Short mmCIF file of C-alpha atoms in Angstrom, two decimals:
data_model
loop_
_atom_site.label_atom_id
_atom_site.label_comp_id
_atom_site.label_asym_id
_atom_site.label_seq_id
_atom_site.Cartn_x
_atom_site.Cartn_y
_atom_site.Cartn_z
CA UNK N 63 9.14 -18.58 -11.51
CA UNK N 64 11.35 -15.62 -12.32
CA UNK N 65 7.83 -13.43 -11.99
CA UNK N 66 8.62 -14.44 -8.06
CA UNK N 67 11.96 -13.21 -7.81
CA UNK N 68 11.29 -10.24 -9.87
CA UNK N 69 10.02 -8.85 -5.75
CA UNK N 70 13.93 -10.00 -4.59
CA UNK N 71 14.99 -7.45 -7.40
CA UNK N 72 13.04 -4.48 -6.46
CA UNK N 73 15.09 -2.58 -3.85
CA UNK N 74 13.79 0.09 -1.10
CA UNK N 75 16.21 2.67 -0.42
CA UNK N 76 15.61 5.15 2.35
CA UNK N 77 17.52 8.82 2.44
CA UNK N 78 18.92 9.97 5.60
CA UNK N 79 16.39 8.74 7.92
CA UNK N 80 15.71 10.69 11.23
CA UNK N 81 13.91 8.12 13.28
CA UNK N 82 15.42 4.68 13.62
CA UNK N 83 11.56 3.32 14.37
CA UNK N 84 10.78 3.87 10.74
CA UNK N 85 13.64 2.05 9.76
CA UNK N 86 12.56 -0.90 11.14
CA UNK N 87 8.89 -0.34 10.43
CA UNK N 88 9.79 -0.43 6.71
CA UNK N 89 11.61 -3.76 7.08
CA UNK N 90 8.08 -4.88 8.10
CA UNK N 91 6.06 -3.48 6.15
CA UNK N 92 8.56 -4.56 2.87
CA UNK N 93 8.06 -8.44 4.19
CA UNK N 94 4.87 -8.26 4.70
CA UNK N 95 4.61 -8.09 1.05
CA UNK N 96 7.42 -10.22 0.03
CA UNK N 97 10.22 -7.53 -0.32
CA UNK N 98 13.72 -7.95 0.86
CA UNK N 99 16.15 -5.40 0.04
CA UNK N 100 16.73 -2.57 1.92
CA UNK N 101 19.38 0.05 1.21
CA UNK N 102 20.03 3.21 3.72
CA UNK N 103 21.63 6.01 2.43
CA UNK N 104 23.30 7.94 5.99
CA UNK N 105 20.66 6.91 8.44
CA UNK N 106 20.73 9.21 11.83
CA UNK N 107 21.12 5.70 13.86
CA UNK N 108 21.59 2.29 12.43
CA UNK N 109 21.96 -0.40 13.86
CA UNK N 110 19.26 0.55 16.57
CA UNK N 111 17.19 -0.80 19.04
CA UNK N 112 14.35 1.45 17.63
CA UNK N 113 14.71 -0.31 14.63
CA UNK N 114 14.83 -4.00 15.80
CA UNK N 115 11.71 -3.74 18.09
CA UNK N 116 9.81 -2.18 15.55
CA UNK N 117 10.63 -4.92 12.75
CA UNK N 118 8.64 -7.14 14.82
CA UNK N 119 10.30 -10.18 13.44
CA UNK N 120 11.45 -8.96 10.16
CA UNK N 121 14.95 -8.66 11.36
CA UNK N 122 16.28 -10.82 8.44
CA UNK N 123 16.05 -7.77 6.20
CA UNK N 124 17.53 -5.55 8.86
CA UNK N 125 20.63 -8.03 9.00
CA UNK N 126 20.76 -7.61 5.33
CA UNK N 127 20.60 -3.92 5.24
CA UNK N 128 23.57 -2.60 3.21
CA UNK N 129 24.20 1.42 4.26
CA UNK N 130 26.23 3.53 1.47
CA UNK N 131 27.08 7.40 1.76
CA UNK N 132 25.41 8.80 -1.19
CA UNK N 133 22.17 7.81 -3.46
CA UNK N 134 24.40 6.97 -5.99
CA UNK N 135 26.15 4.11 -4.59
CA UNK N 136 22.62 2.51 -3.58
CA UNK N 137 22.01 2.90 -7.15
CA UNK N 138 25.41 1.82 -9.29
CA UNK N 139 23.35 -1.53 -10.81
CA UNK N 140 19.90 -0.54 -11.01
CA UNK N 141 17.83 -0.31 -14.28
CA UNK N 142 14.98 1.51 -13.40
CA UNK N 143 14.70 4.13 -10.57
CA UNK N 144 11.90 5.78 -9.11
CA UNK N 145 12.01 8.91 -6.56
CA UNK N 146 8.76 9.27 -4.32
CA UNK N 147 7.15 12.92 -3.88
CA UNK N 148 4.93 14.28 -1.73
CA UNK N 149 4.64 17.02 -4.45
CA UNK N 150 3.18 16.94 -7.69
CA UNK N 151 6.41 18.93 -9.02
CA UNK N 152 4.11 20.46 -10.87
CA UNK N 153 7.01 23.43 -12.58
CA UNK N 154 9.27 20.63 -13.73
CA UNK N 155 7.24 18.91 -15.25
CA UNK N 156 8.00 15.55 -14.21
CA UNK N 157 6.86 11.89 -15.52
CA UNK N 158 4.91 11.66 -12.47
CA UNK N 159 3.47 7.67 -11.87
CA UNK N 160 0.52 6.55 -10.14
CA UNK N 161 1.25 4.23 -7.62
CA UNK N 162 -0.57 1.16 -9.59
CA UNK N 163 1.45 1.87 -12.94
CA UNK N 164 4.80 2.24 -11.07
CA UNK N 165 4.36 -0.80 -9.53
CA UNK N 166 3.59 -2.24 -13.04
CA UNK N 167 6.76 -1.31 -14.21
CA UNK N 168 9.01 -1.96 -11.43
CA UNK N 169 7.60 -5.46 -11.38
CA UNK N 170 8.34 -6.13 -15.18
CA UNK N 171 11.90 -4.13 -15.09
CA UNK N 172 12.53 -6.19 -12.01
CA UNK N 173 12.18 -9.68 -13.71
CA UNK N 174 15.36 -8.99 -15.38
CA UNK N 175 17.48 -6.41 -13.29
CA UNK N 176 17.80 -4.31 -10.39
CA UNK N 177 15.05 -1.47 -9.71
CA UNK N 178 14.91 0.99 -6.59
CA UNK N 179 12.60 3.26 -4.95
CA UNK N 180 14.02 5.68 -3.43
CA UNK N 181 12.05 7.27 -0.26
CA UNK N 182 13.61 10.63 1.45
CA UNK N 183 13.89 12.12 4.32
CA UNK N 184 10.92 12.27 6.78
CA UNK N 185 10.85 16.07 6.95
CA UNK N 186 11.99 17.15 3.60
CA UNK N 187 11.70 14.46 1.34
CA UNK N 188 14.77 14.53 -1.72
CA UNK N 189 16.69 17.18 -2.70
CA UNK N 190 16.73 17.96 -6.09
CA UNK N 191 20.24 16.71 -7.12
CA UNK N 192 18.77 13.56 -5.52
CA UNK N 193 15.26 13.88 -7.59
CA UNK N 194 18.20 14.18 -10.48
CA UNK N 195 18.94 10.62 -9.99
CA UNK N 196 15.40 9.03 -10.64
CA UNK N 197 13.86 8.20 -13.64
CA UNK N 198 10.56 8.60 -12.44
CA UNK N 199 8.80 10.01 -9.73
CA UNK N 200 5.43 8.48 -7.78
CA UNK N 201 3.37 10.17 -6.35
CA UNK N 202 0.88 8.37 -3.69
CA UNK N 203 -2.56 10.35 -3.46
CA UNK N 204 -3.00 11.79 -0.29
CA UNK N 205 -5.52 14.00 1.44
CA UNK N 206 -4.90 17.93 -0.45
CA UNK N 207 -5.69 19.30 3.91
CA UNK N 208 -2.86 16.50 5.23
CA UNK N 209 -0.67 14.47 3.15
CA UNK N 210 1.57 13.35 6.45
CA UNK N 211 1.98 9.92 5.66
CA UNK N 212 4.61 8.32 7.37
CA UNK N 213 7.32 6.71 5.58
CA UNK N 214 6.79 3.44 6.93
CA UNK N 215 3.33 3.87 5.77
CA UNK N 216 4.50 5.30 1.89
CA UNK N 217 6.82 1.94 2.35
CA UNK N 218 3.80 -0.40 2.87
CA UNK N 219 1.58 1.23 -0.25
CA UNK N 220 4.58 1.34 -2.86
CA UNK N 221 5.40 -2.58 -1.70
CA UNK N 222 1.80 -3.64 -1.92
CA UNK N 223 0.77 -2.42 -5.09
CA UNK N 224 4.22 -4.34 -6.40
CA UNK N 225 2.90 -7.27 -4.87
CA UNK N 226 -0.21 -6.85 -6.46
CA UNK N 227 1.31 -6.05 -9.73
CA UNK N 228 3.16 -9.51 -9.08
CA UNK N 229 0.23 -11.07 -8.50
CA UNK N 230 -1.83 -9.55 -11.67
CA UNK N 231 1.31 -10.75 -13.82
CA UNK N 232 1.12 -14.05 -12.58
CA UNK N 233 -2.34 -14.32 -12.74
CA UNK N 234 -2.22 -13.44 -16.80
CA UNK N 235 0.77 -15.49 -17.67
CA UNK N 236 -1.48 -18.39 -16.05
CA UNK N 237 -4.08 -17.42 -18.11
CA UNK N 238 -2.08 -17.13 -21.45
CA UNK N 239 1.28 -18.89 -20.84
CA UNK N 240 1.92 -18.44 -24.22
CA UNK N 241 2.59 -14.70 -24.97
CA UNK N 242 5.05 -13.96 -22.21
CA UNK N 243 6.13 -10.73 -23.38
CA UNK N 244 9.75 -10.36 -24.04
CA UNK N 245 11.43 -7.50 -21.90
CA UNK N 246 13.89 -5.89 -23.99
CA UNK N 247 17.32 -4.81 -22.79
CA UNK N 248 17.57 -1.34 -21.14
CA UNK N 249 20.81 -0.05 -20.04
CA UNK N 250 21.98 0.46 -16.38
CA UNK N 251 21.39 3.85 -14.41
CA UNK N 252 25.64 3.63 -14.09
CA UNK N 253 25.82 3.88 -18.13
CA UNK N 254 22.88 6.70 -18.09
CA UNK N 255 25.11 8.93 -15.96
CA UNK N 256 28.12 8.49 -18.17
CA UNK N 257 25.80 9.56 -21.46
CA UNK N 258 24.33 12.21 -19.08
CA UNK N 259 28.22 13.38 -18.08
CA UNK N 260 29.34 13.33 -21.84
CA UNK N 261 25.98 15.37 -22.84
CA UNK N 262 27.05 18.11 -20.23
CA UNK N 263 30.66 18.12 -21.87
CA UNK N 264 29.71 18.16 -25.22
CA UNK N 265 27.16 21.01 -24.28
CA UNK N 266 29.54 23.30 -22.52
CA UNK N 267 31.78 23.03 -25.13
CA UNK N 268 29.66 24.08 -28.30
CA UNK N 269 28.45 26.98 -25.68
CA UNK N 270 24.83 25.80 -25.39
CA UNK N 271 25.11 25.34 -21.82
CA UNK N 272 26.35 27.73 -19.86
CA UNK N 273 27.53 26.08 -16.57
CA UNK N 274 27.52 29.41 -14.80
CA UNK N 275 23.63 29.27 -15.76
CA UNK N 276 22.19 26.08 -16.08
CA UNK N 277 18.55 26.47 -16.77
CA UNK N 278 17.95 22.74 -15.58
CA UNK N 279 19.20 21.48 -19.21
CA UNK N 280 20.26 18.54 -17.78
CA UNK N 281 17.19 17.90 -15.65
CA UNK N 282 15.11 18.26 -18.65
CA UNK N 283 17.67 16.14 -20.87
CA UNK N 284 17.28 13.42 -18.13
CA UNK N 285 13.78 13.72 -18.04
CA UNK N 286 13.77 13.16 -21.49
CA UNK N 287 15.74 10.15 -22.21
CA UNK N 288 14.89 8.80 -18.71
CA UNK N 289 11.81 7.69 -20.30
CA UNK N 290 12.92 6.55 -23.19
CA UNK N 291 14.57 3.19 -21.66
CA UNK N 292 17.28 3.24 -23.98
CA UNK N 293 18.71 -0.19 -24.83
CA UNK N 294 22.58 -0.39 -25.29
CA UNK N 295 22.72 -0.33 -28.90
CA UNK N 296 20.69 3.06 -29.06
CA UNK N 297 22.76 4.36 -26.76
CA UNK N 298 25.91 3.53 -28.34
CA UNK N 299 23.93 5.21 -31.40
CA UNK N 300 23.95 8.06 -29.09
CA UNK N 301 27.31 8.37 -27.39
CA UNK N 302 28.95 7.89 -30.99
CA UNK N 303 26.98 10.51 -32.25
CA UNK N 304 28.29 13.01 -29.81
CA UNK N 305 31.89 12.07 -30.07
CA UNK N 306 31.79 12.79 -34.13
CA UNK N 307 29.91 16.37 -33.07
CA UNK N 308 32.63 17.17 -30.95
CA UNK N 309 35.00 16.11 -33.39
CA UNK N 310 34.13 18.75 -36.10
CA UNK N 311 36.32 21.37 -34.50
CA UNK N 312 39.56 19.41 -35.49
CA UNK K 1462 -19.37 16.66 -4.76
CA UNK K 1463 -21.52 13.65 -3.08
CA UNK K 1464 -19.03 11.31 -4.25
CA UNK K 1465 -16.30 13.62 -2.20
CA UNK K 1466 -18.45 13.10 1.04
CA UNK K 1467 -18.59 9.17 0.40
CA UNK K 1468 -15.31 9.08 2.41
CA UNK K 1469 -16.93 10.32 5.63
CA UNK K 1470 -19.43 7.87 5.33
CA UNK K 1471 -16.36 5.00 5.59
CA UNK K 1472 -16.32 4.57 9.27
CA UNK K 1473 -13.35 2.10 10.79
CA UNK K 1474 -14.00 -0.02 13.64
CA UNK K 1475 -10.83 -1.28 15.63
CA UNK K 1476 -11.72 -4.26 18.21
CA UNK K 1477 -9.97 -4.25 21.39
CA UNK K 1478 -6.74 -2.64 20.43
CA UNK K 1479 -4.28 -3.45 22.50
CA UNK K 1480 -1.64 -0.70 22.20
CA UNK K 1481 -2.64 2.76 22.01
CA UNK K 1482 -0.26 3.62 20.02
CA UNK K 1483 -1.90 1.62 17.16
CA UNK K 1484 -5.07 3.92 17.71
CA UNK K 1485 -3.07 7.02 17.04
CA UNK K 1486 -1.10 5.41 13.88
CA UNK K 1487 -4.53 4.03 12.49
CA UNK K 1488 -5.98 7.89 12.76
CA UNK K 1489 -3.13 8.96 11.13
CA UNK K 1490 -3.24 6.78 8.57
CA UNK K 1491 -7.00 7.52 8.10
CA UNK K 1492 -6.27 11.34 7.49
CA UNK K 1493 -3.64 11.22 5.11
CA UNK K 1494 -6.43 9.47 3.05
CA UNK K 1495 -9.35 11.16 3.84
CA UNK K 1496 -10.99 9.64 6.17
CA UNK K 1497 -12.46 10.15 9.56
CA UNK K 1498 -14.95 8.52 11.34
CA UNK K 1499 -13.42 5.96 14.28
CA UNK K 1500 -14.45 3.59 16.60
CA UNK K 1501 -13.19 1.63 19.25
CA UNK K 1502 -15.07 -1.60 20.69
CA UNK K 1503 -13.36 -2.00 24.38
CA UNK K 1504 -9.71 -0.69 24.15
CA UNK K 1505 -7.12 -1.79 26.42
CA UNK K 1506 -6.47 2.12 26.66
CA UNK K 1507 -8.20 5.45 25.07
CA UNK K 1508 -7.61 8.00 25.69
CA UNK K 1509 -3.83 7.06 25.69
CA UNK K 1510 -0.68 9.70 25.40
CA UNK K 1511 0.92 7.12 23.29
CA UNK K 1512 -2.02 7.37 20.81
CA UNK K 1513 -1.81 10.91 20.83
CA UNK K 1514 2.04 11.27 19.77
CA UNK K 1515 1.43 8.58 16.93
CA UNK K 1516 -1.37 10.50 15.96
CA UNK K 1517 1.27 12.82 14.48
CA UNK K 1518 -1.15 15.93 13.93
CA UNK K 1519 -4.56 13.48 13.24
CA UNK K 1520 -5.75 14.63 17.09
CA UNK K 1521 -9.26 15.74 15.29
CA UNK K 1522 -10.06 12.58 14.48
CA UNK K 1523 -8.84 11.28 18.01
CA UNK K 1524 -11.36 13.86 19.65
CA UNK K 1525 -14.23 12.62 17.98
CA UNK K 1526 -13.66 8.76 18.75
CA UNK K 1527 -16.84 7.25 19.25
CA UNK K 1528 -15.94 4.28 22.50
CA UNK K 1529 -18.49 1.70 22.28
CA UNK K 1530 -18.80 -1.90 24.47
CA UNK K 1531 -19.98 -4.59 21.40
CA UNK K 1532 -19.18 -4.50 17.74
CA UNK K 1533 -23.05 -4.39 17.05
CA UNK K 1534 -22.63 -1.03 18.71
CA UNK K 1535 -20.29 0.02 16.51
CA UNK K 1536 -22.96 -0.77 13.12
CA UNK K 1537 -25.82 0.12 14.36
CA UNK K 1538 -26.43 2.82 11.66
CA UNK K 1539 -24.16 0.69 8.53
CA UNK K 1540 -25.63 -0.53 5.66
CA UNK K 1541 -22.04 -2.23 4.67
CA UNK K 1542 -20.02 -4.29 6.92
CA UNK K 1543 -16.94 -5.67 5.92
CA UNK K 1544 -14.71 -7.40 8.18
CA UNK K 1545 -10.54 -7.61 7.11
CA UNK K 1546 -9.17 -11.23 7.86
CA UNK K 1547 -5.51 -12.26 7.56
CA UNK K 1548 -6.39 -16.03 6.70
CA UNK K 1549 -8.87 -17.16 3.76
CA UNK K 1550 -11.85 -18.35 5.50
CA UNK K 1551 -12.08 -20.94 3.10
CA UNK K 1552 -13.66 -23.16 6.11
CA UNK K 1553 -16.64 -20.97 6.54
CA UNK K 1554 -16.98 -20.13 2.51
CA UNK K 1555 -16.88 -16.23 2.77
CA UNK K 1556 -17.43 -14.01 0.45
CA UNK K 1557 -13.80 -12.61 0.53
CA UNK K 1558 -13.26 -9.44 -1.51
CA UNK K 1559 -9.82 -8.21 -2.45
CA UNK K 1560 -9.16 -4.91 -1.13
CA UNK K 1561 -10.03 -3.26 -4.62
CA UNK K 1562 -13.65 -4.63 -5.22
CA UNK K 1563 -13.74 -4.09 -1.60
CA UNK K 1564 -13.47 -0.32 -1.41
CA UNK K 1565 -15.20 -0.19 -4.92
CA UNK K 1566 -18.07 -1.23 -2.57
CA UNK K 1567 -17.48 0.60 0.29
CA UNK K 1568 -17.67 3.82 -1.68
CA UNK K 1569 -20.42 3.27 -3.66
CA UNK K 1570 -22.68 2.31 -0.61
CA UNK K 1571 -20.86 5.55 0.86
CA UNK K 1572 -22.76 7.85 -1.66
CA UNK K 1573 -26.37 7.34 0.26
CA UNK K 1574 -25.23 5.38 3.89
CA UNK K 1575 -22.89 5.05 6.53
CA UNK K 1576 -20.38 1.72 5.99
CA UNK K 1577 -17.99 0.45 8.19
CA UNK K 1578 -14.34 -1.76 7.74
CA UNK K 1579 -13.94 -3.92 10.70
CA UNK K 1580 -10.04 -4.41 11.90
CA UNK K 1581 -9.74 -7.56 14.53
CA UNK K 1582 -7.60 -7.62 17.45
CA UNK K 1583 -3.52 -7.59 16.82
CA UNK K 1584 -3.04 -11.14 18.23
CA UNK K 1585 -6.02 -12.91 17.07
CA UNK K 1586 -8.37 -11.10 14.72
CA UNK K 1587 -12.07 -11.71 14.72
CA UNK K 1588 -14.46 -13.91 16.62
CA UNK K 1589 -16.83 -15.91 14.62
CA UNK K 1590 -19.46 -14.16 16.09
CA UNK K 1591 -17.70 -10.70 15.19
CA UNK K 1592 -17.11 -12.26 11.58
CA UNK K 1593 -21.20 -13.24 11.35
CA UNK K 1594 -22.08 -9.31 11.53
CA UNK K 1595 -20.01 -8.57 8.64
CA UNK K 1596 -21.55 -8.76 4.99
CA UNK K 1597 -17.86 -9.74 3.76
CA UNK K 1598 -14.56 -10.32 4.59
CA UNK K 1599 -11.59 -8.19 2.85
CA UNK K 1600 -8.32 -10.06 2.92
CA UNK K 1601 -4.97 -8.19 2.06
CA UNK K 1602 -3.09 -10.16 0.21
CA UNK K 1603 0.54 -10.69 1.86
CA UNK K 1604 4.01 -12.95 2.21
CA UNK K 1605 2.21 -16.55 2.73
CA UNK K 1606 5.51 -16.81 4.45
CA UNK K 1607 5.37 -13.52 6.42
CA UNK K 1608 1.70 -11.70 6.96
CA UNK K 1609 2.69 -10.14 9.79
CA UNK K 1610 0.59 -6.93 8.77
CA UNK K 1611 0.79 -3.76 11.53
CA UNK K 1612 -3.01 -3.03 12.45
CA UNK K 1613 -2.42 0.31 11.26
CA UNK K 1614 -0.60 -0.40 7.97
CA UNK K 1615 -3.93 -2.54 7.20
CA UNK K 1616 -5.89 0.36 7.91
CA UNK K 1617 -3.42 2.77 5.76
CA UNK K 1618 -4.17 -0.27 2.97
CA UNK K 1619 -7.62 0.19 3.10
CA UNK K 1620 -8.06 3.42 3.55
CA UNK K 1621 -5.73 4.12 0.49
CA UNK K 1622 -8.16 1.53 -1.64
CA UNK K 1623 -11.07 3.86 -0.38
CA UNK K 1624 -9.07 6.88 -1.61
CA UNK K 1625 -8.16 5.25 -4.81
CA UNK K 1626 -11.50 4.17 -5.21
CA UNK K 1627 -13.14 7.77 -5.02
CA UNK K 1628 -10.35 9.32 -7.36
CA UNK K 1629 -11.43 6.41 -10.11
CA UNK K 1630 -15.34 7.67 -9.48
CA UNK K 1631 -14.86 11.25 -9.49
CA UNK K 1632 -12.54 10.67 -12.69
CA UNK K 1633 -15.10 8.40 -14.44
CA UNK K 1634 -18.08 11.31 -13.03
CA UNK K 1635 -16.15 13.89 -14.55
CA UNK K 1636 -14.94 12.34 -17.25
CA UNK K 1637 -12.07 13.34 -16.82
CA UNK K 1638 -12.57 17.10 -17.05
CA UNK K 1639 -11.07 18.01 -13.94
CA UNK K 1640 -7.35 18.93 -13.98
CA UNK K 1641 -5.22 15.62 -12.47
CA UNK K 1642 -3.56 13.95 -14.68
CA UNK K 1643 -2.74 16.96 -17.66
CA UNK K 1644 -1.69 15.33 -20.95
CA UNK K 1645 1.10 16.99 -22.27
CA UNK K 1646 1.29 18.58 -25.25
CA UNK K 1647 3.42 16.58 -27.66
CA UNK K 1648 4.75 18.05 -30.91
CA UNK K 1649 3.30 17.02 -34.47
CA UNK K 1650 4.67 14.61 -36.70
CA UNK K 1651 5.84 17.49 -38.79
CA UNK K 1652 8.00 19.23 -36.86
CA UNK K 1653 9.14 15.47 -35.90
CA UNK K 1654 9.84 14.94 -39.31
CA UNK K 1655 11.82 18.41 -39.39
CA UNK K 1656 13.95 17.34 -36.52
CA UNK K 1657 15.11 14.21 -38.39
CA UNK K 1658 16.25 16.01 -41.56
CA UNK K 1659 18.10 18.49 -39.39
CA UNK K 1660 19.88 15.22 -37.14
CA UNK K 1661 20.61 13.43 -40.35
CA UNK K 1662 22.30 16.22 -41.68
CA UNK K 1663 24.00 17.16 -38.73
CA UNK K 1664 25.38 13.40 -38.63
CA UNK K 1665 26.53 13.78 -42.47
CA UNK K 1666 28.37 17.00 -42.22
CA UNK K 1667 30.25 15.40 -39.11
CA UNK K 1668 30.19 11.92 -40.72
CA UNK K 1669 29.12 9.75 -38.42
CA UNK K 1670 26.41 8.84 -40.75
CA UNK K 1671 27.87 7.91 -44.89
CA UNK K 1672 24.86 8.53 -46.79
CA UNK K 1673 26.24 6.04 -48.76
CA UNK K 1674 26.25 3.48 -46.32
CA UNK K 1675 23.35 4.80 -43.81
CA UNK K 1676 23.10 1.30 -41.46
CA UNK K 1677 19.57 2.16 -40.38
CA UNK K 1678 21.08 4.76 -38.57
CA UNK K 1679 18.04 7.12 -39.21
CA UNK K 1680 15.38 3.90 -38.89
CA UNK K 1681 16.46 3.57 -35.17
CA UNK K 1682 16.91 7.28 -34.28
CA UNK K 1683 13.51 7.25 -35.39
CA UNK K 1684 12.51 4.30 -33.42
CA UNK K 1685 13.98 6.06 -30.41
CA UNK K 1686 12.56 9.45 -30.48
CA UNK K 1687 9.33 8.08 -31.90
CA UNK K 1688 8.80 6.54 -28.51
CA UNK K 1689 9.71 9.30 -26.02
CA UNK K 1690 6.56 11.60 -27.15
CA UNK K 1691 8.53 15.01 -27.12
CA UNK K 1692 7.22 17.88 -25.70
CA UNK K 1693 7.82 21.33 -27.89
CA UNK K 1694 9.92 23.09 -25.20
CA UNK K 1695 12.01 19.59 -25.52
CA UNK K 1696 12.18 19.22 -29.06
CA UNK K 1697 13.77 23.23 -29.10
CA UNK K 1698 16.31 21.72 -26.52
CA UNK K 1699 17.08 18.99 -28.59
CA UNK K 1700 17.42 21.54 -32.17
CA UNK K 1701 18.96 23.88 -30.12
CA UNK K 1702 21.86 21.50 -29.30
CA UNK K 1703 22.37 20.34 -32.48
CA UNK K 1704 22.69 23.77 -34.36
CA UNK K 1705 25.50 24.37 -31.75
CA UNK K 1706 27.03 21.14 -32.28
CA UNK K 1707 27.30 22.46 -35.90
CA UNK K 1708 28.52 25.43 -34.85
CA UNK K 1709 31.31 23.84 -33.42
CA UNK K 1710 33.32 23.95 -36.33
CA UNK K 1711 33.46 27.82 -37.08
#
């Protein structure tokens, strides 16, 4: 039963979207497959005609839409987040997820919390502070000579294979009701950005980061513990840890 | 290489599409995967401007259409037919393949033959006659309470399956020599085992750990990092920090 709602949990958020059309093509294309929440982060145009017609009937989710002014407020209670790319960003090195195994995980994450994918703009995709924000990134195979998928269409994969990862889950716990396995407690994204902020301080202040020349530190400390999926006791391990460091000076 | 090719083998069949602009989304869709052999059985409209500007830059595939009067026209050369159906044809007792066996199939006939993926009209699908001249029937699996499906988001489905489908071939052919997915290179347990002595004393000398009264403090650090598979460049970051934590203090 909660294996069903764990699709009301997954959110689609959508950054700064140019054409109003998609908008409403992505409400579709999330109900087609059972999804409901739809975040937009300073869409051109919204409410919009555009966007009604081409919901064909999925205007419940377009009703429901909630639009905030940065990434970070579609974000404030969600567990897991995952940025799509068009990219394989290849120099950074990032956890990059097929579209299968994301799906796998948003779908377990998302029996017990809040989980987003976060889709950018039509032209440019997400800027890095955005790309900053997300614990993973997917990456949807595309043709190397013309990987123009439409975001509407990048919508309808990501929220198929989660249906299908719903479906696969359901199918086993039928199978072997027995060994549900237990999903452990992982802290928020809101608490990650507070260890993340106390890091950076911490840093700066025994002179290992130099905030006049970053290196990407922090992107490469978020990369790391973004894939740890800290519970809250670690990361009270963690945060305590830091305060006594910072504490030798006195 | 063959196994490359397979994809142009996949031809897609839309019946008696009635807007155009459906044609252009479905070539689009095609490209981004790979694909590129269409026909149309008896559009409304084709050529169309409509299908042109939701072609987005997929005109080469428009170009070569291939406009044919019956669906039998549209086979003549396939060794595979498979038809997509919204509903499970549980009356006529199918045999319905989900969309992942499906393009398994489709592929693998690909290597040697042309195959073709049948998409019905918008309103109403396929005839029973249309359905006889497929082999199977593909159903996408969707919102019992919603399958509203856009023609061309089927085909995007599909064609994505298809795509998938190759990469899991050429992976398997290769066995995995080609370079995709890179695995990392993680550090040994040894210089793990260096970076614990050097935490625990750095938790000592700023005594947030009593070695008298350790808590497991060093049992779930080690649970922690065990997990995350560091890289080397990370694992400097990480003794890099702590020396200037330590540093802190002169």
């Amino acid at each position: 039963m909660s294996a069903i709602n764990s699709l009301a949990n997954i959110r689609i958020v959508l950054i700064q979207t140019s054409h109003p059309g998609n908008i409403g093509s992505a409400a579709r294309a999330m109900k087609t497959m059972g999804l409901s929440e739809l975040y937009l982060v300073n869409p051109k145009s919204f409410p919009d005609e555009q966007a009604n017609t081409m919901s064909s009937s999925a205007t419940d989710i377009l009703e429901n839409v909630v639009v905030v002014e940065s990434l970070q407020g579609a974000l404030i209670d969600c567990r897991l987040v995952v940025g799509t790319s068009a990219r394989h960003e290849r120099s950074l090195a990032w956890d990059i997820l097929e579209p299968r195994e994301c799906a796998e995980q948003l779908v377990k994450q998302a029996q017990t919390a809040k989980v987003a994918v976060v889709f950018g703009r039509e032209s440019s995709g997400l800027t890095n502070d955005e790309l900053a924000l997300c614990h993973h990134l997917v990456h949807i195979p595309t043709n190397p000579d013309y990987s123009s998928l439409n975001l509407a269409s990048a919508v309808q994969i990501l929220s198929y294979e989660c249906r299908l990862a719903l479906l696969t889950r359901l199918d086993g716990a039928a199978n072997k009701v027995s060994g549900e396995d237990i999903t452990e407690e992982v802290v928020t994204a809101d608490a990650m950005e507070s260890y993340y902020k106390h890091l950076e301080l911490a840093m700066i202040e025994s002179k290992f980061l130099d905030p006049e020349n970053p290196k990407h530190l922090m992107t490469r400390l978020r990369r790391l513990y973004g894939r740890v999926n800290l519970t809250p006791s670690e990361l009270n391990i963690l945060r305590g840890m830091l305060s006594s460091f910072l504490k030798i000076k006195k």
